[in-house]
PDB file of C-alpha atoms in Angstrom:
ATOM      1  CA  MET A   1      -3.301 -24.249  -9.027  1.00  0.00           C
ATOM      2  CA  GLU A   2      -6.245 -21.917  -8.915  1.00  0.00           C
ATOM      3  CA  LYS A   3      -9.427 -21.984  -6.809  1.00  0.00           C
ATOM      4  CA  GLU A   4     -11.904 -20.158  -4.449  1.00  0.00           C
ATOM      5  CA  VAL A   5     -12.449 -22.278  -1.798  1.00  0.00           C
ATOM      6  CA  PHE A   6     -15.046 -20.944   1.678  1.00  0.00           C
ATOM      7  CA  ILE A   7     -13.855 -20.520   5.408  1.00  0.00           C
ATOM      8  CA  GLU A   8     -16.058 -20.141   7.339  1.00  0.00           C
ATOM      9  CA  GLY A   9     -16.336 -16.842   9.027  1.00  0.00           C
ATOM     10  CA  ILE A  10     -13.256 -15.374   6.838  1.00  0.00           C
ATOM     11  CA  GLY A  11     -15.360 -15.885   3.223  1.00  0.00           C
ATOM     12  CA  MET A  12     -13.836 -17.187   0.220  1.00  0.00           C
ATOM     13  CA  VAL A  13      -9.926 -17.800  -0.024  1.00  0.00           C
ATOM     14  CA  THR A  14      -7.925 -18.158  -2.932  1.00  0.00           C
ATOM     15  CA  PHE A  15      -5.715 -20.618  -2.894  1.00  0.00           C
ATOM     16  CA  ARG A  16      -3.110 -21.083  -5.381  1.00  0.00           C
ATOM     17  CA  GLN A  17       0.422 -23.612  -6.551  1.00  0.00           C
ATOM     18  CA  SER A  18       2.913 -21.710  -6.903  1.00  0.00           C
ATOM     19  CA  PRO A  19       6.666 -23.568  -8.153  1.00  0.00           C
ATOM     20  CA  LYS A  20       8.086 -20.650  -5.782  1.00  0.00           C
ATOM     21  CA  ALA A  21       6.407 -21.408  -3.154  1.00  0.00           C
ATOM     22  CA  ARG A  22       9.156 -23.158  -0.246  1.00  0.00           C
ATOM     23  CA  HIS A  23       6.032 -23.221   2.144  1.00  0.00           C
ATOM     24  CA  TYR A  24       2.409 -22.540   2.991  1.00  0.00           C
ATOM     25  CA  SER A  25       2.401 -18.070   3.331  1.00  0.00           C
ATOM     26  CA  LEU A  26      -0.941 -16.369   3.328  1.00  0.00           C
ATOM     27  CA  LYS A  27      -1.743 -11.828   1.123  1.00  0.00           C
ATOM     28  CA  ILE A  28      -4.063 -10.290   2.764  1.00  0.00           C
ATOM     29  CA  SER A  29      -4.578  -6.980  -0.019  1.00  0.00           C
ATOM     30  CA  LYS A  30      -7.675  -4.705  -0.600  1.00  0.00           C
ATOM     31  CA  GLY A  31      -9.596  -6.976   1.712  1.00  0.00           C
ATOM     32  CA  LYS A  32      -8.893 -10.213   0.419  1.00  0.00           C
ATOM     33  CA  VAL A  33      -6.926 -13.420   1.380  1.00  0.00           C
ATOM     34  CA  LEU A  34      -4.485 -15.031  -0.531  1.00  0.00           C
ATOM     35  CA  ALA A  35      -3.343 -18.693   0.204  1.00  0.00           C
ATOM     36  CA  VAL A  36      -0.181 -20.056  -1.294  1.00  0.00           C
ATOM     37  CA  MET A  37       1.651 -23.399  -1.357  1.00  0.00           C
ATOM     38  CA  PRO A  38       3.880 -25.130  -2.867  1.00  0.00           C
ATOM     39  CA  VAL A  39       3.246 -27.021  -5.734  1.00  0.00           C
ATOM     40  CA  GLY A  40       1.562 -30.715  -4.623  1.00  0.00           C
ATOM     41  CA  GLY A  41       0.496 -29.120  -1.209  1.00  0.00           C
ATOM     42  CA  ASN A  42      -1.738 -29.762   0.588  1.00  0.00           C
ATOM     43  CA  GLU A  43      -5.421 -28.298   0.851  1.00  0.00           C
ATOM     44  CA  ALA A  44      -5.934 -30.199   4.132  1.00  0.00           C
ATOM     45  CA  LEU A  45      -2.234 -28.809   5.872  1.00  0.00           C
ATOM     46  CA  MET A  46      -3.986 -24.858   4.246  1.00  0.00           C
ATOM     47  CA  ARG A  47      -6.361 -25.105   5.342  1.00  0.00           C
ATOM     48  CA  ARG A  48      -5.290 -25.683   9.116  1.00  0.00           C
ATOM     49  CA  PHE A  49      -2.728 -22.466   8.519  1.00  0.00           C
ATOM     50  CA  ILE A  50      -5.536 -20.652   8.258  1.00  0.00           C
ATOM     51  CA  ASN A  51      -6.936 -21.981  10.991  1.00  0.00           C
ATOM     52  CA  GLU A  52      -3.808 -21.376  13.153  1.00  0.00           C
ATOM     53  CA  ASN A  53      -3.620 -17.746  11.578  1.00  0.00           C
ATOM     54  CA  ARG A  54      -7.311 -16.602  12.103  1.00  0.00           C
ATOM     55  CA  ALA A  55      -7.133 -13.792  14.196  1.00  0.00           C
ATOM     56  CA  ARG A  56      -4.397 -12.021  11.767  1.00  0.00           C
ATOM     57  CA  ILE A  57      -6.823 -13.128   8.526  1.00  0.00           C
ATOM     58  CA  GLU A  58     -10.036 -11.439  10.345  1.00  0.00           C
ATOM     59  CA  THR A  59      -7.501  -8.440  11.742  1.00  0.00           C
ATOM     60  CA  ALA A  60      -6.389  -7.670   8.507  1.00  0.00           C
ATOM     61  CA  LEU A  61      -9.363  -7.988   6.821  1.00  0.00           C
ATOM     62  CA  VAL A  62     -11.533  -5.529   9.776  1.00  0.00           C
ATOM     63  CA  LYS A  63      -8.674  -2.708   8.891  1.00  0.00           C
ATOM     64  CA  HIS A  64      -8.616  -3.112   5.734  1.00  0.00           C
ATOM     65  CA  PRO A  65     -12.159  -4.064   3.744  1.00  0.00           C
ATOM     66  CA  GLU A  66     -13.180  -5.270   0.318  1.00  0.00           C
ATOM     67  CA  ARG A  67     -13.449  -2.468  -1.664  1.00  0.00           C
ATOM     68  CA  PRO A  68     -16.839  -2.805  -3.729  1.00  0.00           C
ATOM     69  CA  PRO A  69     -16.915  -2.412  -7.333  1.00  0.00           C
ATOM     70  CA  LEU A  70     -17.509   0.852  -9.242  1.00  0.00           C
ATOM     71  CA  ASP A  71     -20.426   0.823 -10.505  1.00  0.00           C
ATOM     72  CA  GLU A  72     -24.048   2.555 -11.564  1.00  0.00           C
ATOM     73  CA  SER A  73     -25.130   1.708  -7.946  1.00  0.00           C
ATOM     74  CA  THR A  74     -22.089   3.462  -6.899  1.00  0.00           C
ATOM     75  CA  ASP A  75     -22.349   6.035  -3.914  1.00  0.00           C
ATOM     76  CA  LEU A  76     -19.590   8.597  -3.725  1.00  0.00           C
ATOM     77  CA  ARG A  77     -19.209  11.408  -1.557  1.00  0.00           C
ATOM     78  CA  ALA A  78     -16.003  13.272  -2.155  1.00  0.00           C
ATOM     79  CA  THR A  79     -15.463  16.442  -0.313  1.00  0.00           C
ATOM     80  CA  THR A  80     -16.251  18.891  -3.076  1.00  0.00           C
ATOM     81  CA  PHE A  81     -17.482  16.425  -5.345  1.00  0.00           C
ATOM     82  CA  ARG A  82     -20.098  12.775  -5.302  1.00  0.00           C
ATOM     83  CA  VAL A  83     -19.695  10.440  -8.305  1.00  0.00           C
ATOM     84  CA  LEU A  84     -22.469   9.651 -10.983  1.00  0.00           C
ATOM     85  CA  ILE A  85     -21.742   6.202 -12.672  1.00  0.00           C
ATOM     86  CA  CYS A  86     -24.052   6.314 -15.869  1.00  0.00           C
ATOM     87  CA  ARG A  87     -23.996   3.702 -18.889  1.00  0.00           C
ATOM     88  CA  SER A  88     -24.043   6.011 -22.413  1.00  0.00           C
ATOM     89  CA  GLU A  89     -24.484   5.916 -25.473  1.00  0.00           C
ATOM     90  CA  ARG A  90     -20.815   7.103 -27.022  1.00  0.00           C
ATOM     91  CA  LYS A  91     -18.043   5.010 -27.646  1.00  0.00           C
ATOM     92  CA  ASN A  92     -15.481   5.648 -24.966  1.00  0.00           C
ATOM     93  CA  PHE A  93     -15.787   6.252 -21.519  1.00  0.00           C
ATOM     94  CA  ARG A  94     -15.842  10.116 -20.746  1.00  0.00           C
ATOM     95  CA  MET A  95     -15.885  11.672 -17.198  1.00  0.00           C
ATOM     96  CA  ARG A  96     -16.683  15.716 -16.594  1.00  0.00           C
ATOM     97  CA  LEU A  97     -16.335  17.344 -13.316  1.00  0.00           C
ATOM     98  CA  GLN A  98     -19.249  20.023 -12.957  1.00  0.00           C
ATOM     99  CA  ASP A  99     -21.584  21.575 -10.172  1.00  0.00           C
ATOM    100  CA  GLU A 100     -20.702  19.246  -8.013  1.00  0.00           C
ATOM    101  CA  VAL A 101     -20.794  16.733  -9.456  1.00  0.00           C
ATOM    102  CA  LEU A 102     -18.109  13.542 -11.443  1.00  0.00           C
ATOM    103  CA  SER A 103     -20.147  12.357 -14.487  1.00  0.00           C
ATOM    104  CA  VAL A 104     -18.348   9.324 -15.418  1.00  0.00           C
ATOM    105  CA  GLU A 105     -20.354   8.416 -18.478  1.00  0.00           C
ATOM    106  CA  CYS A 106     -19.421   4.870 -19.371  1.00  0.00           C
ATOM    107  CA  PRO A 107     -20.114   2.819 -23.298  1.00  0.00           C
ATOM    108  CA  SER A 108     -23.124   0.742 -22.694  1.00  0.00           C
ATOM    109  CA  GLU A 109     -21.968  -2.362 -23.777  1.00  0.00           C
ATOM    110  CA  THR A 110     -19.662  -1.414 -20.649  1.00  0.00           C
ATOM    111  CA  CYS A 111     -19.065  -4.684 -17.949  1.00  0.00           C
ATOM    112  CA  PHE A 112     -18.466  -3.420 -14.959  1.00  0.00           C
ATOM    113  CA  SER A 113     -17.355  -6.676 -13.312  1.00  0.00           C
ATOM    114  CA  ASP A 114     -14.595  -6.370 -15.196  1.00  0.00           C
ATOM    115  CA  THR A 115     -11.054  -6.221 -13.760  1.00  0.00           C
ATOM    116  CA  LYS A 116     -10.000  -3.599 -16.643  1.00  0.00           C
ATOM    117  CA  VAL A 117     -12.772  -1.252 -16.500  1.00  0.00           C
ATOM    118  CA  GLN A 118     -13.253  -1.099 -12.797  1.00  0.00           C
ATOM    119  CA  GLU A 119      -9.114   0.327 -13.328  1.00  0.00           C
ATOM    120  CA  LEU A 120     -10.068   2.744 -15.460  1.00  0.00           C
ATOM    121  CA  LEU A 121     -12.675   3.537 -13.382  1.00  0.00           C
ATOM    122  CA  ARG A 122     -11.143   4.291 -10.930  1.00  0.00           C
ATOM    123  CA  SER A 123      -8.037   6.169 -12.066  1.00  0.00           C
ATOM    124  CA  MET A 124     -10.873   8.506 -13.174  1.00  0.00           C
ATOM    125  CA  ILE A 125     -12.231   8.973  -9.926  1.00  0.00           C
ATOM    126  CA  GLU A 126      -8.237   9.563  -8.880  1.00  0.00           C
ATOM    127  CA  ARG A 127      -7.749  11.874 -11.438  1.00  0.00           C
ATOM    128  CA  ALA A 128     -10.243  14.202 -10.481  1.00  0.00           C
ATOM    129  CA  LEU A 129      -9.548  13.955  -6.760  1.00  0.00           C
ATOM    130  CA  ARG A 130      -5.919  14.653  -7.504  1.00  0.00           C
ATOM    131  CA  HIS A 131      -7.486  17.810  -9.610  1.00  0.00           C
ATOM    132  CA  GLU A 132      -9.357  18.830  -6.319  1.00  0.00           C
ATOM    133  CA  ALA A 133      -6.337  17.929  -3.964  1.00  0.00           C
ATOM    134  CA  LYS A 134      -3.861  20.256  -5.739  1.00  0.00           C
ATOM    135  CA  ARG A 135      -6.681  23.286  -6.335  1.00  0.00           C
ATOM    136  CA  LEU A 136      -7.384  23.252  -2.826  1.00  0.00           C
ATOM    137  CA  LEU A 137      -5.392  21.521  -0.625  1.00  0.00           C
ATOM    138  CA  PRO A 138      -1.836  23.434  -0.463  1.00  0.00           C
ATOM    139  CA  ASP A 139      -3.733  27.102   0.402  1.00  0.00           C
ATOM    140  CA  ARG A 140      -5.797  25.296   2.700  1.00  0.00           C
ATOM    141  CA  LEU A 141      -2.498  24.608   4.561  1.00  0.00           C
ATOM    142  CA  SER A 142      -0.595  27.242   4.755  1.00  0.00           C
ATOM    143  CA  GLY A 143      -3.894  29.567   6.213  1.00  0.00           C
ATOM    144  CA  LEU A 144      -3.912  27.215   8.854  1.00  0.00           C
ATOM    145  CA  ALA A 145      -0.357  27.125   9.338  1.00  0.00           C
ATOM    146  CA  GLY A 146      -0.274  30.361   9.124  1.00  0.00           C
ATOM    147  CA  ARG A 147      -3.225  31.021  11.704  1.00  0.00           C
ATOM    148  CA  TYR A 148      -1.845  28.623  14.526  1.00  0.00           C
ATOM    149  CA  GLY A 149       2.569  30.083  13.418  1.00  0.00           C
ATOM    150  CA  PHE A 150       3.421  27.094  12.188  1.00  0.00           C
ATOM    151  CA  CYS A 151       6.647  27.186   9.344  1.00  0.00           C
ATOM    152  CA  PHE A 152       6.375  24.920   6.517  1.00  0.00           C
ATOM    153  CA  ASN A 153       8.837  24.230   3.695  1.00  0.00           C
ATOM    154  CA  GLU A 154       7.185  22.627   0.630  1.00  0.00           C
ATOM    155  CA  VAL A 155       3.563  20.729   0.182  1.00  0.00           C
ATOM    156  CA  LYS A 156       2.690  17.706  -2.421  1.00  0.00           C
ATOM    157  CA  ILE A 157       0.149  15.654  -3.446  1.00  0.00           C
ATOM    158  CA  ASN A 158       0.644  12.014  -4.205  1.00  0.00           C
ATOM    159  CA  ASN A 159      -1.160   8.858  -4.261  1.00  0.00           C
ATOM    160  CA  SER A 160      -0.540   7.442  -1.156  1.00  0.00           C
ATOM    161  CA  LYS A 161      -2.693   4.855  -0.276  1.00  0.00           C
ATOM    162  CA  SER A 162      -1.195   3.927   3.160  1.00  0.00           C
ATOM    163  CA  HIS A 163      -0.667   7.515   4.798  1.00  0.00           C
ATOM    164  CA  TRP A 164      -3.204  10.520   4.618  1.00  0.00           C
ATOM    165  CA  GLY A 165      -0.362  13.040   5.208  1.00  0.00           C
ATOM    166  CA  SER A 166       2.913  12.913   6.553  1.00  0.00           C
ATOM    167  CA  CYS A 167       6.424  15.587   6.886  1.00  0.00           C
ATOM    168  CA  THR A 168      10.103  15.167   6.503  1.00  0.00           C
ATOM    169  CA  SER A 169      12.469  16.542   9.053  1.00  0.00           C
ATOM    170  CA  ARG A 170      13.253  19.099   6.517  1.00  0.00           C
ATOM    171  CA  LYS A 171       9.404  20.901   7.041  1.00  0.00           C
ATOM    172  CA  ASN A 172       8.653  18.852   3.696  1.00  0.00           C
ATOM    173  CA  ILE A 173       5.061  17.898   3.428  1.00  0.00           C
ATOM    174  CA  ASN A 174       3.204  15.274   1.596  1.00  0.00           C
ATOM    175  CA  LEU A 175      -0.762  14.831   0.835  1.00  0.00           C
ATOM    176  CA  SER A 176      -2.548  12.119   0.095  1.00  0.00           C
ATOM    177  CA  LEU A 177      -5.216  12.790  -2.805  1.00  0.00           C
ATOM    178  CA  SER A 178      -7.451  10.137  -1.047  1.00  0.00           C
ATOM    179  CA  LEU A 179      -7.621  13.356   1.882  1.00  0.00           C
ATOM    180  CA  MET A 180     -10.594  14.678  -0.860  1.00  0.00           C
ATOM    181  CA  LEU A 181     -13.065  11.654   0.256  1.00  0.00           C
ATOM    182  CA  LEU A 182     -13.662  13.273   3.988  1.00  0.00           C
ATOM    183  CA  PRO A 183     -15.442  15.523   4.934  1.00  0.00           C
ATOM    184  CA  TRP A 184     -13.449  19.262   5.922  1.00  0.00           C
ATOM    185  CA  HIS A 185     -12.693  18.823   8.946  1.00  0.00           C
ATOM    186  CA  LEU A 186     -11.198  15.633   9.245  1.00  0.00           C
ATOM    187  CA  VAL A 187      -8.691  16.977   5.785  1.00  0.00           C
ATOM    188  CA  ASP A 188      -8.408  19.747   8.548  1.00  0.00           C
ATOM    189  CA  TYR A 189      -7.300  17.466  11.261  1.00  0.00           C
ATOM    190  CA  VAL A 190      -4.727  15.938   8.963  1.00  0.00           C
ATOM    191  CA  LEU A 191      -3.269  18.720   7.776  1.00  0.00           C
ATOM    192  CA  LEU A 192      -2.942  20.192  11.183  1.00  0.00           C
ATOM    193  CA  HIS A 193      -1.468  16.498  12.402  1.00  0.00           C
ATOM    194  CA  GLU A 194       1.582  17.205   9.615  1.00  0.00           C
ATOM    195  CA  LEU A 195       1.424  20.688  10.313  1.00  0.00           C
ATOM    196  CA  CYS A 196       2.576  19.846  14.293  1.00  0.00           C
ATOM    197  CA  HIS A 197       4.942  17.829  12.912  1.00  0.00           C
ATOM    198  CA  THR A 198       7.067  20.634  12.038  1.00  0.00           C
ATOM    199  CA  VAL A 199       7.854  21.429  15.375  1.00  0.00           C
ATOM    200  CA  GLU A 200       7.171  17.599  17.505  1.00  0.00           C
ATOM    201  CA  MET A 201       8.185  14.252  14.585  1.00  0.00           C
ATOM    202  CA  SER A 202       7.369  12.062  16.720  1.00  0.00           C
ATOM    203  CA  HIS A 203       4.170  11.345  18.768  1.00  0.00           C
ATOM    204  CA  ASN A 204       4.765  11.874  22.219  1.00  0.00           C
ATOM    205  CA  ASP A 205       2.872  13.927  24.666  1.00  0.00           C
ATOM    206  CA  ARG A 206       4.146  17.494  23.839  1.00  0.00           C
ATOM    207  CA  PHE A 207       2.554  16.620  19.943  1.00  0.00           C
ATOM    208  CA  TRP A 208      -0.750  15.094  21.438  1.00  0.00           C
ATOM    209  CA  ALA A 209      -1.050  18.885  23.464  1.00  0.00           C
ATOM    210  CA  LEU A 210      -0.316  21.027  20.825  1.00  0.00           C
ATOM    211  CA  MET A 211      -2.542  18.722  18.737  1.00  0.00           C
ATOM    212  CA  ASP A 212      -5.113  19.586  21.597  1.00  0.00           C
ATOM    213  CA  LYS A 213      -4.424  23.057  21.280  1.00  0.00           C
ATOM    214  CA  VAL A 214      -5.176  23.711  17.592  1.00  0.00           C
ATOM    215  CA  THR A 215      -8.099  21.461  17.522  1.00  0.00           C
ATOM    216  CA  ASP A 216      -9.928  23.154  20.611  1.00  0.00           C
ATOM    217  CA  GLY A 217      -9.425  19.210  23.059  1.00  0.00           C
ATOM    218  CA  ARG A 218     -10.863  17.190  19.581  1.00  0.00           C
ATOM    219  CA  ALA A 219      -7.806  16.140  18.428  1.00  0.00           C
ATOM    220  CA  LEU A 220      -8.968  12.830  20.194  1.00  0.00           C
ATOM    221  CA  ALA A 221     -12.731  12.158  18.711  1.00  0.00           C
ATOM    222  CA  PHE A 222     -11.073  13.649  15.836  1.00  0.00           C
ATOM    223  CA  ARG A 223      -8.683  10.453  15.111  1.00  0.00           C
ATOM    224  CA  ARG A 224     -11.066   7.906  15.902  1.00  0.00           C
ATOM    225  CA  GLU A 225     -13.763   9.492  13.151  1.00  0.00           C
ATOM    226  CA  LEU A 226     -11.169   8.994  10.754  1.00  0.00           C
ATOM    227  CA  LYS A 227     -10.715   5.489  11.439  1.00  0.00           C
ATOM    228  CA  GLU A 228     -13.988   5.297  10.356  1.00  0.00           C
ATOM    229  CA  TYR A 229     -12.858   6.472   6.593  1.00  0.00           C
ATOM    230  CA  HIS A 230     -10.514   4.541   4.090  1.00  0.00           C
ATOM    231  CA  MET A 231      -8.410   5.392   1.325  1.00  0.00           C
ATOM    232  CA  LEU A 232      -9.399   4.913  -2.409  1.00  0.00           C
ATOM    233  CA  GLY A 233      -7.273   2.259  -3.155  1.00  0.00           C
TER     234      GLY A 233
END
């Protein structure tokens, strides 16, 4: 059994009874709160459990707000294009990237509240972001490495939704396609961050001193600004 319950200060919470559940638990993902209880569980006890964990829930919701639906009102601006979603007389969905505009044409009867439609639109945008990331990021990374004297082994583009980038002990750098949702100065900040990890793997004082050196002392400011942006999710 499942139902939506409004909790003051938190918003809508999905209450779900699960035959696999042995105790009360909470799952928070993409701005949504799921409260799971054993079959026959007491709703009052679930509410009390939620209140006991209110601070954790509120912190998680601030870090990962619910993503808005993709529809005709979407104002999504990527590094190299903006997204325009519109209805058309077409019978199927079509995506076209031209003149810095990603046009996503949808059949006239499209229901944007449908989960499958949202997944399709998101996958189309991800495809465009991946194309741009592969086209631009490797060369940009190489350029920054050459300018500041870094060496790395290889670079790969992935669809990580938790890390903008990462660097292994073998100096292999992974970059998320979501980087293409950032302005260029923050893209460069992330690339430099990973390049600095080719020298210092830990976030120690030497690492941040190196980051300040390659960002003209603006590492902390860029780090704070980056927190204002979210991955596509």
